[in-house]
């Protein structure tokens, strides 16, 4: 058993063990394939209306986190609006990988999907912190980073390779830790976490040859 | 030595950029993006001005190359360089996004490199004005050192060119081809969690659970050949809505390449009581209705 992700205060080893037993014991087994989205890509998709009429319509918020008060994030939206985002233990937090609310810092950028509460806050189902999705060209390759340019002005961006985390997909294949097939001059889609400190990007996934 | 070779370097530089401006097919296009359009009123005059500057550059270059030991061509180059710096300063202050039109090729906005290039012309002109010996006699006297100085100067000017990537890219490619990529190849062959999530999200199980699942991936762990993915959700039944954990278990080695539709175990567990909630996923999602028995 490997504990790659921070288990968080509520889900330690025993809880995982318990949930595994429950998951394998009384599970429904479903085969065959169907369509679906890529998990982190969901941050960029329009909120999907739930099929269940009892669940309120999803709302979506984005901006920079100005303050963190306990489990409430104060967020300044890009168009001058303010959001209060309530995190719960059921809120998923993505910051380069699935992590916990402890990883969120003031100054981070944020996308959140959740439900409007009567008191004006948004109860978040999922938040994606500092997520960026860049269409760029590979200009240089080093041991721990890719040099990229993106946009009309060919803005230079440094994409950092994070051991155990950065994955690559080639020609529509499944994600692999093998990065050795990335070539200079290729067009690449980079999904990653922006680092406000030095304006570089930690790469979660680089997709080439698609 | 450097003073004596300055006319050569500067002359070649001005000849190249002047010829590009005067004779270039795209000069009119480039001129349309410069601040000259606003100063002179319209694009035709701007293009004419840019071509005129090109002609002046060519004339000065001819002077530098033909009469290097005299003061006039060097002084003219310095004046030209000072003019470029002034023009760039004015353009930067009034229209920072405009193209500089410097080498009649680059279209980017005015940046540090544009100023450095204009400053280099100014310095080169001053140096050329103080040249005591013609460059050809200097080259004949010290061929080795002369080639070195010219090469260093050319490299410096090239580094100030915005077309630098055209030089570097093939070199970098060559380095990777010779020495191999520095990036890690498959280290250990463990399937990344993201690949399992991708596989799950293309599965019928995921589509069927869509009405329940609310969060993105909360937690993932491997146990006894299974990879368990935990999501949060809300399940609604006759007793009302309640928070649940939705657990998906897949083969930890499955990838979309080898097996695009693996079996997925789905279980829904009440978040408060920790009891397994019986859910008929296929009926819930409306994907398939059971056939009526006759």
CSV table of C-alpha atoms in Angstrom, one decimal:
chain,number,residue,atom,x,y,z
A,1,UNK,CA,0.0,0.0,0.0
A,2,UNK,CA,1.4,3.3,-0.9
A,3,UNK,CA,0.4,6.6,0.6
A,4,UNK,CA,1.2,9.0,-2.2
A,5,UNK,CA,-1.3,11.7,-1.1
A,6,UNK,CA,-1.5,13.5,2.1
A,7,UNK,CA,-4.2,11.5,3.9
A,8,UNK,CA,-5.5,14.5,5.8
A,9,UNK,CA,-6.7,14.5,9.4
A,10,UNK,CA,-10.0,12.7,8.8
A,11,UNK,CA,-8.8,9.9,6.6
A,12,UNK,CA,-5.8,8.1,8.2
A,13,UNK,CA,-4.7,4.6,7.6
A,14,UNK,CA,-7.5,3.0,9.5
A,15,UNK,CA,-10.1,5.0,7.7
A,16,UNK,CA,-8.7,4.0,4.3
A,17,UNK,CA,-8.6,0.4,5.4
A,18,UNK,CA,-12.2,0.5,6.5
A,19,UNK,CA,-13.3,2.2,3.3
A,20,UNK,CA,-11.3,-0.3,1.2
A,21,UNK,CA,-13.2,-3.1,2.9
A,22,UNK,CA,-16.5,-1.4,2.3
A,23,UNK,CA,-15.6,-0.6,-1.3
A,24,UNK,CA,-14.6,-4.1,-2.2
A,25,UNK,CA,-17.3,-5.8,-0.2
A,26,UNK,CA,-20.6,-4.4,-1.3
A,27,UNK,CA,-19.7,-2.9,-4.6
A,28,UNK,CA,-21.6,-2.7,-7.8
A,29,UNK,CA,-19.4,-3.7,-10.6
A,30,UNK,CA,-19.8,-1.7,-13.8
A,31,UNK,CA,-18.0,-2.5,-17.0
A,32,UNK,CA,-18.0,-1.1,-20.6
A,33,UNK,CA,-16.9,2.4,-21.5
A,34,UNK,CA,-18.7,5.7,-21.9
A,35,UNK,CA,-17.7,9.3,-22.4
A,36,UNK,CA,-16.5,11.5,-19.6
A,37,UNK,CA,-14.2,14.5,-18.9
A,38,UNK,CA,-10.6,14.6,-17.6
A,39,UNK,CA,-10.7,15.4,-14.0
A,40,UNK,CA,-8.7,18.6,-13.8
A,41,UNK,CA,-10.1,19.7,-17.1
A,42,UNK,CA,-13.4,19.9,-15.4
A,43,UNK,CA,-12.2,23.2,-14.0
A,44,UNK,CA,-12.5,24.7,-17.4
A,45,UNK,CA,-15.7,23.1,-18.4
A,46,UNK,CA,-19.0,24.8,-18.0
A,47,UNK,CA,-20.8,23.6,-14.8
A,48,UNK,CA,-22.7,20.5,-15.8
A,49,UNK,CA,-26.3,20.7,-14.7
A,50,UNK,CA,-27.0,17.9,-12.3
A,51,UNK,CA,-29.4,15.2,-13.5
A,52,UNK,CA,-31.0,15.2,-10.0
A,53,UNK,CA,-33.6,18.0,-9.7
A,54,UNK,CA,-33.2,18.0,-5.9
A,55,UNK,CA,-29.6,19.3,-6.2
A,56,UNK,CA,-29.4,23.0,-6.7
A,57,UNK,CA,-27.7,24.2,-9.8
A,58,UNK,CA,-23.9,24.4,-9.6
A,59,UNK,CA,-22.3,27.8,-9.5
A,60,UNK,CA,-18.8,28.7,-10.4
A,61,UNK,CA,-16.4,31.3,-9.0
A,62,UNK,CA,-12.8,32.3,-9.8
A,63,UNK,CA,-10.3,34.9,-8.6
A,64,UNK,CA,-7.4,35.5,-6.2
A,65,UNK,CA,-7.6,34.5,-2.6
A,66,UNK,CA,-7.2,37.6,-0.5
A,67,UNK,CA,-7.7,36.0,3.0
A,68,UNK,CA,-8.3,32.7,4.6
A,69,UNK,CA,-10.6,32.7,7.7
A,70,UNK,CA,-10.8,29.2,9.1
A,71,UNK,CA,-12.5,27.2,6.4
A,72,UNK,CA,-13.8,30.3,4.5
A,73,UNK,CA,-11.8,31.7,1.6
A,74,UNK,CA,-12.3,35.3,0.7
A,75,UNK,CA,-11.8,35.6,-3.1
A,76,UNK,CA,-11.5,38.7,-5.2
A,77,UNK,CA,-13.0,37.9,-8.6
A,78,UNK,CA,-11.4,39.1,-11.9
A,79,UNK,CA,-14.3,41.4,-12.6
A,80,UNK,CA,-14.3,43.2,-9.2
A,81,UNK,CA,-16.8,40.8,-7.5
A,82,UNK,CA,-16.3,39.2,-4.1
A,83,UNK,CA,-16.9,35.6,-3.2
A,84,UNK,CA,-16.9,33.8,0.1
A,85,UNK,CA,-16.1,30.2,-0.4
A,86,UNK,CA,-16.9,27.7,2.3
A,87,UNK,CA,-14.7,24.6,2.4
A,88,UNK,CA,-16.0,21.4,4.0
A,89,UNK,CA,-14.4,18.0,4.6
A,90,UNK,CA,-16.3,16.9,1.4
A,91,UNK,CA,-14.6,19.6,-0.7
A,92,UNK,CA,-12.0,18.3,-3.1
A,93,UNK,CA,-8.9,20.5,-3.3
A,94,UNK,CA,-6.6,20.3,-6.4
A,95,UNK,CA,-3.2,22.0,-6.2
A,96,UNK,CA,-1.0,20.2,-8.7
A,97,UNK,CA,-2.5,17.0,-7.3
A,98,UNK,CA,-5.4,16.0,-5.1
A,99,UNK,CA,-4.5,17.5,-1.7
A,100,UNK,CA,-6.1,19.1,1.4
A,101,UNK,CA,-7.2,22.6,2.3
A,102,UNK,CA,-3.9,23.1,4.2
A,103,UNK,CA,-2.1,23.5,0.9
A,104,UNK,CA,-4.1,26.7,0.0
A,105,UNK,CA,-2.4,30.0,0.6
A,106,UNK,CA,-3.5,33.6,0.4
A,107,UNK,CA,-2.5,35.0,-3.0
A,108,UNK,CA,-3.3,31.8,-4.8
A,109,UNK,CA,-5.6,31.9,-7.8
A,110,UNK,CA,-8.7,29.7,-7.6
A,111,UNK,CA,-11.5,28.2,-9.5
A,112,UNK,CA,-14.4,26.8,-7.4
A,113,UNK,CA,-17.5,24.9,-8.2
A,114,UNK,CA,-20.2,24.6,-5.6
A,115,UNK,CA,-23.7,25.5,-4.5
A,116,UNK,CA,-25.0,29.0,-3.5
A,117,UNK,CA,-26.0,29.1,0.1
A,118,UNK,CA,-28.8,31.4,1.5
A,119,UNK,CA,-26.2,33.4,3.5
A,120,UNK,CA,-24.4,34.4,0.3
A,121,UNK,CA,-21.4,32.1,0.6
A,122,UNK,CA,-20.7,29.3,-1.9
A,123,UNK,CA,-20.4,25.8,-0.4
A,124,UNK,CA,-17.6,24.4,-2.6
A,125,UNK,CA,-17.8,20.9,-4.0
A,126,UNK,CA,-14.4,21.2,-5.7
A,127,UNK,CA,-11.7,23.9,-5.8
A,128,UNK,CA,-8.8,24.0,-8.2
A,129,UNK,CA,-5.9,26.2,-7.0
A,130,UNK,CA,-3.6,28.0,-9.4
A,131,UNK,CA,-4.7,25.8,-12.2
A,132,UNK,CA,-3.5,26.8,-15.7
A,133,UNK,CA,-4.1,25.3,-19.1
A,134,UNK,CA,-1.6,26.5,-21.6
A,135,UNK,CA,-1.3,25.8,-25.3
A,136,UNK,CA,2.4,26.2,-26.0
A,137,UNK,CA,5.5,25.2,-27.9
A,138,UNK,CA,8.4,23.4,-26.4
A,139,UNK,CA,11.5,25.5,-26.8
A,140,UNK,CA,14.0,23.8,-24.6
A,141,UNK,CA,14.4,20.7,-22.4
A,142,UNK,CA,16.4,20.4,-19.2
A,143,UNK,CA,16.5,17.8,-16.5
A,144,UNK,CA,14.0,19.5,-14.2
A,145,UNK,CA,12.1,21.8,-16.5
A,146,UNK,CA,10.7,22.6,-19.9
A,147,UNK,CA,11.1,26.0,-21.6
A,148,UNK,CA,7.9,26.9,-23.3
A,149,UNK,CA,6.4,29.8,-25.2
A,150,UNK,CA,2.7,30.5,-25.5
A,151,UNK,CA,0.3,33.0,-27.0
A,152,UNK,CA,0.7,35.4,-29.8
A,153,UNK,CA,3.6,37.2,-28.2
A,154,UNK,CA,5.5,34.0,-27.6
A,155,UNK,CA,5.7,34.6,-23.9
A,156,UNK,CA,8.3,32.5,-22.3
A,157,UNK,CA,7.2,30.2,-19.5
A,158,UNK,CA,9.3,27.8,-17.4
A,159,UNK,CA,7.4,24.6,-16.8
A,160,UNK,CA,8.9,22.7,-13.8
A,161,UNK,CA,8.9,18.9,-13.8
A,162,UNK,CA,7.8,17.6,-10.4
A,163,UNK,CA,9.1,14.1,-9.6
A,164,UNK,CA,6.4,11.6,-9.0
A,165,UNK,CA,3.7,14.0,-10.2
A,166,UNK,CA,4.4,15.2,-13.8
A,167,UNK,CA,2.9,12.9,-16.4
A,168,UNK,CA,2.8,13.0,-20.1
A,169,UNK,CA,0.4,11.8,-22.8
A,170,UNK,CA,1.5,11.0,-26.3
A,171,UNK,CA,-0.7,10.8,-29.4
A,172,UNK,CA,-3.8,10.4,-27.2
A,173,UNK,CA,-2.4,7.6,-25.2
A,174,UNK,CA,-2.9,7.2,-21.5
A,175,UNK,CA,-0.9,9.3,-19.0
A,176,UNK,CA,2.5,8.0,-18.2
A,177,UNK,CA,5.4,9.1,-16.0
A,178,UNK,CA,7.7,8.6,-19.0
A,179,UNK,CA,8.6,12.2,-20.2
A,180,UNK,CA,11.5,11.2,-22.4
A,181,UNK,CA,9.4,11.4,-25.6
A,182,UNK,CA,8.9,15.2,-25.4
A,183,UNK,CA,10.7,16.9,-28.3
A,184,UNK,CA,11.8,20.5,-28.9
A,185,UNK,CA,9.5,22.2,-31.4
A,186,UNK,CA,6.4,20.2,-30.5
A,187,UNK,CA,3.1,21.8,-29.7
A,188,UNK,CA,2.1,20.9,-26.2
A,189,UNK,CA,-0.9,21.4,-24.0
A,190,UNK,CA,0.3,21.9,-20.4
A,191,UNK,CA,-2.0,21.6,-17.4
A,192,UNK,CA,-0.4,22.6,-14.2
A,193,UNK,CA,-0.2,24.8,-11.2
A,194,UNK,CA,1.0,28.3,-11.5
A,195,UNK,CA,3.6,29.4,-8.8
A,196,UNK,CA,2.9,33.0,-7.8
A,197,UNK,CA,6.4,33.3,-6.2
A,198,UNK,CA,8.4,33.1,-9.5
A,199,UNK,CA,5.7,33.0,-12.1
A,200,UNK,CA,6.7,29.5,-13.3
A,201,UNK,CA,4.3,26.5,-13.7
A,202,UNK,CA,4.6,23.2,-12.0
A,203,UNK,CA,3.5,20.7,-14.7
A,204,UNK,CA,0.8,18.2,-13.8
A,205,UNK,CA,0.4,16.9,-17.3
A,206,UNK,CA,1.9,17.7,-20.7
A,207,UNK,CA,0.0,16.4,-23.8
A,208,UNK,CA,1.9,16.3,-27.1
A,209,UNK,CA,1.2,14.9,-30.5
A,210,UNK,CA,-2.6,15.2,-30.3
B,1,UNK,CA,42.5,46.9,-32.2
B,2,UNK,CA,38.8,47.2,-31.2
B,3,UNK,CA,38.7,50.8,-32.4
B,4,UNK,CA,40.2,49.8,-35.7
B,5,UNK,CA,37.8,47.0,-36.3
B,6,UNK,CA,34.7,48.9,-35.2
B,7,UNK,CA,34.1,50.3,-38.7
B,8,UNK,CA,34.0,46.8,-40.2
B,9,UNK,CA,31.5,45.4,-37.6
B,10,UNK,CA,29.4,48.5,-37.7
B,11,UNK,CA,29.5,48.8,-41.4
B,12,UNK,CA,28.3,45.3,-42.0
B,13,UNK,CA,25.6,45.7,-39.4
B,14,UNK,CA,24.3,48.9,-40.9
B,15,UNK,CA,24.6,47.5,-44.5
B,16,UNK,CA,22.4,44.5,-43.5
B,17,UNK,CA,19.7,46.4,-41.6
B,18,UNK,CA,19.8,49.3,-44.1
B,19,UNK,CA,19.4,46.9,-47.1
B,20,UNK,CA,16.5,45.1,-45.3
B,21,UNK,CA,14.7,48.4,-44.8
B,22,UNK,CA,15.3,49.9,-48.2
B,23,UNK,CA,14.8,46.9,-50.3
B,24,UNK,CA,12.6,44.7,-48.1
B,25,UNK,CA,9.3,43.6,-49.5
B,26,UNK,CA,7.6,43.9,-46.1
B,27,UNK,CA,8.9,47.4,-45.2
B,28,UNK,CA,5.5,48.9,-45.8
B,29,UNK,CA,3.8,46.4,-43.5
B,30,UNK,CA,6.4,46.9,-40.8
B,31,UNK,CA,6.1,50.7,-41.1
B,32,UNK,CA,2.3,50.4,-40.6
B,33,UNK,CA,2.9,49.1,-37.1
B,34,UNK,CA,5.4,51.8,-36.0
B,35,UNK,CA,4.9,55.1,-34.3
B,36,UNK,CA,6.0,56.8,-37.5
B,37,UNK,CA,2.4,56.4,-38.8
B,38,UNK,CA,1.0,58.7,-36.2
B,39,UNK,CA,3.9,61.2,-36.4
B,40,UNK,CA,3.8,61.5,-40.2
B,41,UNK,CA,0.1,61.1,-40.8
B,42,UNK,CA,-0.2,58.0,-42.9
B,43,UNK,CA,1.3,54.6,-43.7
B,44,UNK,CA,2.8,55.6,-47.1
B,45,UNK,CA,4.8,58.4,-45.5
B,46,UNK,CA,5.9,56.1,-42.7
B,47,UNK,CA,7.1,53.5,-45.2
B,48,UNK,CA,8.9,56.2,-47.2
B,49,UNK,CA,10.6,57.4,-44.0
B,50,UNK,CA,11.7,53.9,-43.1
B,51,UNK,CA,13.1,53.3,-46.6
B,52,UNK,CA,14.9,56.7,-46.4
B,53,UNK,CA,16.5,55.7,-43.1
B,54,UNK,CA,17.5,52.4,-44.7
B,55,UNK,CA,19.2,54.4,-47.6
B,56,UNK,CA,21.0,56.6,-45.0
B,57,UNK,CA,22.2,53.5,-43.2
B,58,UNK,CA,23.5,52.0,-46.4
B,59,UNK,CA,25.4,55.3,-47.3
B,60,UNK,CA,26.9,55.4,-43.8
B,61,UNK,CA,27.9,51.7,-44.0
B,62,UNK,CA,29.6,52.4,-47.4
B,63,UNK,CA,31.5,55.3,-45.8
B,64,UNK,CA,32.5,53.1,-42.8
B,65,UNK,CA,33.7,50.3,-45.0
B,66,UNK,CA,35.5,52.4,-47.6
B,67,UNK,CA,37.0,55.2,-45.5
B,68,UNK,CA,37.4,53.7,-42.0
B,69,UNK,CA,40.2,55.9,-40.9
B,70,UNK,CA,38.3,59.2,-41.3
B,71,UNK,CA,36.2,60.7,-38.6
B,72,UNK,CA,33.0,61.6,-40.6
B,73,UNK,CA,31.5,58.1,-41.1
B,74,UNK,CA,32.0,57.2,-37.5
B,75,UNK,CA,30.5,60.4,-36.3
B,76,UNK,CA,27.5,59.9,-38.7
B,77,UNK,CA,27.0,56.4,-37.2
B,78,UNK,CA,27.1,57.8,-33.7
B,79,UNK,CA,24.5,60.4,-34.7
B,80,UNK,CA,22.4,57.7,-36.3
B,81,UNK,CA,22.6,55.5,-33.1
B,82,UNK,CA,21.6,58.5,-30.9
B,83,UNK,CA,18.7,59.2,-33.3
B,84,UNK,CA,17.6,55.5,-32.9
B,85,UNK,CA,17.7,55.7,-29.1
B,86,UNK,CA,15.7,58.9,-29.1
B,87,UNK,CA,13.2,57.5,-31.6
B,88,UNK,CA,12.8,54.4,-29.4
B,89,UNK,CA,12.4,56.4,-26.3
B,90,UNK,CA,9.7,58.6,-27.9
B,91,UNK,CA,7.9,55.5,-29.3
B,92,UNK,CA,8.1,53.6,-25.9
B,93,UNK,CA,6.7,56.6,-24.1
B,94,UNK,CA,3.9,57.3,-26.5
B,95,UNK,CA,3.0,53.9,-28.0
B,96,UNK,CA,4.7,51.1,-26.0
B,97,UNK,CA,3.0,48.4,-28.0
B,98,UNK,CA,4.2,49.7,-31.4
B,99,UNK,CA,6.8,47.8,-33.4
B,100,UNK,CA,10.3,49.3,-33.5
B,101,UNK,CA,11.0,48.6,-37.1
B,102,UNK,CA,14.7,48.5,-36.2
B,103,UNK,CA,15.9,45.6,-38.4
B,104,UNK,CA,12.8,45.8,-40.6
B,105,UNK,CA,12.1,42.2,-39.7
B,106,UNK,CA,11.0,41.9,-36.1
B,107,UNK,CA,7.4,42.8,-35.2
B,108,UNK,CA,7.6,42.6,-31.5
B,109,UNK,CA,7.0,45.5,-29.2
B,110,UNK,CA,9.9,47.7,-28.2
B,111,UNK,CA,11.9,46.1,-25.4
B,112,UNK,CA,15.3,46.0,-23.8
B,113,UNK,CA,16.9,44.4,-26.9
B,114,UNK,CA,15.8,47.2,-29.2
B,115,UNK,CA,17.4,49.8,-26.9
B,116,UNK,CA,20.6,47.7,-26.5
B,117,UNK,CA,20.8,47.4,-30.3
B,118,UNK,CA,20.5,51.2,-30.8
B,119,UNK,CA,23.0,51.8,-28.0
B,120,UNK,CA,25.4,49.4,-29.7
B,121,UNK,CA,25.2,51.4,-32.9
B,122,UNK,CA,25.9,54.6,-31.0
B,123,UNK,CA,28.9,53.1,-29.2
B,124,UNK,CA,30.2,51.5,-32.3
B,125,UNK,CA,30.0,54.8,-34.1
B,126,UNK,CA,32.0,56.6,-31.4
B,127,UNK,CA,34.6,53.8,-31.5
B,128,UNK,CA,34.7,54.0,-35.3
B,129,UNK,CA,35.3,57.8,-35.2
B,130,UNK,CA,38.5,57.1,-33.2
B,131,UNK,CA,39.8,54.4,-35.5
B,132,UNK,CA,43.4,55.2,-36.5
B,133,UNK,CA,44.1,52.4,-39.0
B,134,UNK,CA,42.0,51.1,-41.8
B,135,UNK,CA,40.4,47.7,-40.9
B,136,UNK,CA,41.9,45.9,-43.9
B,137,UNK,CA,45.5,46.7,-42.8
B,138,UNK,CA,44.6,45.8,-39.2
B,139,UNK,CA,43.2,42.4,-40.3
B,140,UNK,CA,46.3,41.8,-42.5
B,141,UNK,CA,48.6,42.6,-39.5
B,142,UNK,CA,46.9,40.5,-36.8
B,143,UNK,CA,44.6,38.0,-38.6
B,144,UNK,CA,44.0,35.8,-35.6
B,145,UNK,CA,43.0,38.4,-33.1
B,146,UNK,CA,41.0,40.3,-35.7
B,147,UNK,CA,38.9,37.2,-36.5
B,148,UNK,CA,38.4,36.7,-32.7
B,149,UNK,CA,37.2,40.3,-32.1
B,150,UNK,CA,34.9,40.3,-35.1
B,151,UNK,CA,33.5,36.9,-34.1
B,152,UNK,CA,32.8,38.1,-30.5
B,153,UNK,CA,31.2,41.3,-31.8
B,154,UNK,CA,29.1,39.4,-34.2
B,155,UNK,CA,28.0,37.0,-31.5
B,156,UNK,CA,27.1,39.9,-29.2
B,157,UNK,CA,25.0,41.6,-31.9
B,158,UNK,CA,23.4,38.3,-32.8
B,159,UNK,CA,22.4,37.9,-29.1
B,160,UNK,CA,20.7,41.3,-29.3
B,161,UNK,CA,18.6,40.1,-32.3
B,162,UNK,CA,15.1,38.9,-31.5
B,163,UNK,CA,15.5,36.2,-34.0
B,164,UNK,CA,17.8,34.4,-31.5
B,165,UNK,CA,15.6,31.3,-31.2
B,166,UNK,CA,16.2,30.5,-34.9
B,167,UNK,CA,19.9,30.1,-34.0
B,168,UNK,CA,19.4,28.3,-30.7
B,169,UNK,CA,16.6,25.9,-31.5
B,170,UNK,CA,18.6,23.7,-34.0
B,171,UNK,CA,21.6,23.7,-31.6
B,172,UNK,CA,19.4,22.5,-28.7
B,173,UNK,CA,17.8,19.9,-30.9
B,174,UNK,CA,21.2,18.7,-32.0
B,175,UNK,CA,22.4,18.5,-28.3
B,176,UNK,CA,19.4,16.3,-27.4
B,177,UNK,CA,20.0,14.1,-30.4
B,178,UNK,CA,23.6,13.6,-29.5
B,179,UNK,CA,23.4,13.3,-25.7
B,180,UNK,CA,19.8,12.0,-25.3
B,181,UNK,CA,17.0,13.6,-23.4
B,182,UNK,CA,17.6,14.6,-19.8
B,183,UNK,CA,14.0,13.9,-18.9
B,184,UNK,CA,13.2,10.8,-16.9
B,185,UNK,CA,12.0,7.7,-18.8
B,186,UNK,CA,9.5,5.4,-17.1
B,187,UNK,CA,10.7,5.2,-13.5
B,188,UNK,CA,9.4,1.9,-12.1
B,189,UNK,CA,6.3,1.5,-14.2
B,190,UNK,CA,3.8,2.5,-11.6
B,191,UNK,CA,0.6,3.8,-13.2
B,192,UNK,CA,0.0,7.4,-12.2
B,193,UNK,CA,-3.2,8.1,-10.2
B,194,UNK,CA,-4.1,10.6,-12.9
B,195,UNK,CA,-4.1,7.8,-15.5
B,196,UNK,CA,-6.5,5.8,-13.3
B,197,UNK,CA,-8.7,8.9,-12.8
B,198,UNK,CA,-8.7,9.3,-16.6
B,199,UNK,CA,-9.7,5.7,-17.1
B,200,UNK,CA,-12.5,6.0,-14.5
B,201,UNK,CA,-13.9,9.2,-16.1
B,202,UNK,CA,-14.3,7.4,-19.4
B,203,UNK,CA,-16.1,4.5,-17.8
B,204,UNK,CA,-19.8,3.8,-17.7
B,205,UNK,CA,-19.5,3.6,-13.9
B,206,UNK,CA,-18.5,7.2,-13.8
B,207,UNK,CA,-21.4,8.3,-16.0
B,208,UNK,CA,-23.8,6.2,-14.0
B,209,UNK,CA,-22.6,7.8,-10.8
B,210,UNK,CA,-22.8,11.4,-12.1
B,211,UNK,CA,-26.1,12.2,-10.2
B,212,UNK,CA,-24.4,11.3,-6.9
B,213,UNK,CA,-20.8,12.5,-7.2
B,214,UNK,CA,-20.3,16.2,-6.4
B,215,UNK,CA,-16.5,16.7,-5.8
B,216,UNK,CA,-13.4,16.0,-7.8
B,217,UNK,CA,-10.9,13.4,-6.6
B,218,UNK,CA,-10.5,13.6,-2.8
B,219,UNK,CA,-8.1,10.8,-2.0
B,220,UNK,CA,-6.5,7.8,-3.7
B,221,UNK,CA,-4.7,4.8,-2.4
B,222,UNK,CA,-3.5,1.4,-3.4
B,223,UNK,CA,-4.5,-1.7,-1.5
B,224,UNK,CA,-3.9,-5.3,-2.4
B,225,UNK,CA,-3.9,-4.8,-6.2
B,226,UNK,CA,-6.8,-2.4,-6.1
B,227,UNK,CA,-6.6,1.4,-6.5
B,228,UNK,CA,-9.3,3.1,-4.5
B,229,UNK,CA,-10.5,6.6,-5.6
B,230,UNK,CA,-12.6,8.5,-3.1
B,231,UNK,CA,-15.1,11.2,-4.1
B,232,UNK,CA,-17.7,13.1,-2.1
B,233,UNK,CA,-21.3,13.1,-3.1
B,234,UNK,CA,-24.9,13.6,-2.1
B,235,UNK,CA,-27.4,10.8,-2.2
B,236,UNK,CA,-31.1,11.5,-2.1
B,237,UNK,CA,-33.8,8.9,-1.3
B,238,UNK,CA,-37.1,8.6,0.6
B,239,UNK,CA,-35.4,9.7,3.9
B,240,UNK,CA,-33.9,12.9,2.3
B,241,UNK,CA,-30.5,13.9,1.0
B,242,UNK,CA,-27.4,12.8,2.9
B,243,UNK,CA,-23.6,13.3,2.3
B,244,UNK,CA,-21.9,10.1,1.1
B,245,UNK,CA,-18.5,8.9,0.1
B,246,UNK,CA,-18.4,7.4,-3.4
B,247,UNK,CA,-15.6,4.9,-3.7
B,248,UNK,CA,-14.4,3.5,-7.0
B,249,UNK,CA,-12.0,0.6,-7.1
B,250,UNK,CA,-10.0,-0.3,-10.2
B,251,UNK,CA,-7.1,-2.6,-11.0
B,252,UNK,CA,-4.1,-0.5,-10.0
B,253,UNK,CA,-2.2,-1.5,-13.2
B,254,UNK,CA,-5.0,-0.8,-15.7
B,255,UNK,CA,-4.4,1.9,-18.2
B,256,UNK,CA,-6.5,3.1,-21.1
B,257,UNK,CA,-3.9,1.8,-23.6
B,258,UNK,CA,-4.0,-1.8,-22.4
B,259,UNK,CA,-7.7,-2.0,-21.3
B,260,UNK,CA,-10.0,0.8,-22.3
B,261,UNK,CA,-13.0,-0.5,-20.4
B,262,UNK,CA,-12.0,-2.3,-17.2
B,263,UNK,CA,-14.4,-3.4,-14.5
B,264,UNK,CA,-15.0,-0.7,-11.9
B,265,UNK,CA,-16.4,-1.4,-8.4
B,266,UNK,CA,-18.6,1.3,-7.2
B,267,UNK,CA,-19.8,1.7,-3.6
B,268,UNK,CA,-21.6,4.5,-1.9
B,269,UNK,CA,-21.1,4.9,1.9
B,270,UNK,CA,-23.0,7.1,4.2
B,271,UNK,CA,-20.6,9.8,5.5
B,272,UNK,CA,-22.2,9.9,9.0
B,273,UNK,CA,-23.2,6.3,9.7
B,274,UNK,CA,-20.4,4.7,7.6
B,275,UNK,CA,-23.0,2.2,6.3
B,276,UNK,CA,-23.0,1.0,2.7
B,277,UNK,CA,-26.0,2.7,0.9
B,278,UNK,CA,-27.6,0.3,-1.6
B,279,UNK,CA,-27.8,2.2,-4.9
B,280,UNK,CA,-28.9,0.9,-8.3
B,281,UNK,CA,-26.6,3.0,-10.4
B,282,UNK,CA,-28.0,2.0,-13.8
B,283,UNK,CA,-31.6,2.8,-12.8
B,284,UNK,CA,-30.5,6.0,-11.1
B,285,UNK,CA,-28.7,7.4,-14.1
B,286,UNK,CA,-31.4,6.5,-16.5
B,287,UNK,CA,-28.8,5.0,-18.8
B,288,UNK,CA,-30.5,1.6,-19.1
B,289,UNK,CA,-34.0,0.4,-18.1
B,290,UNK,CA,-34.4,-3.2,-17.3
B,291,UNK,CA,-36.5,-5.1,-19.9
B,292,UNK,CA,-39.9,-6.2,-18.6
B,293,UNK,CA,-40.2,-9.9,-18.1
B,294,UNK,CA,-43.0,-11.5,-20.1
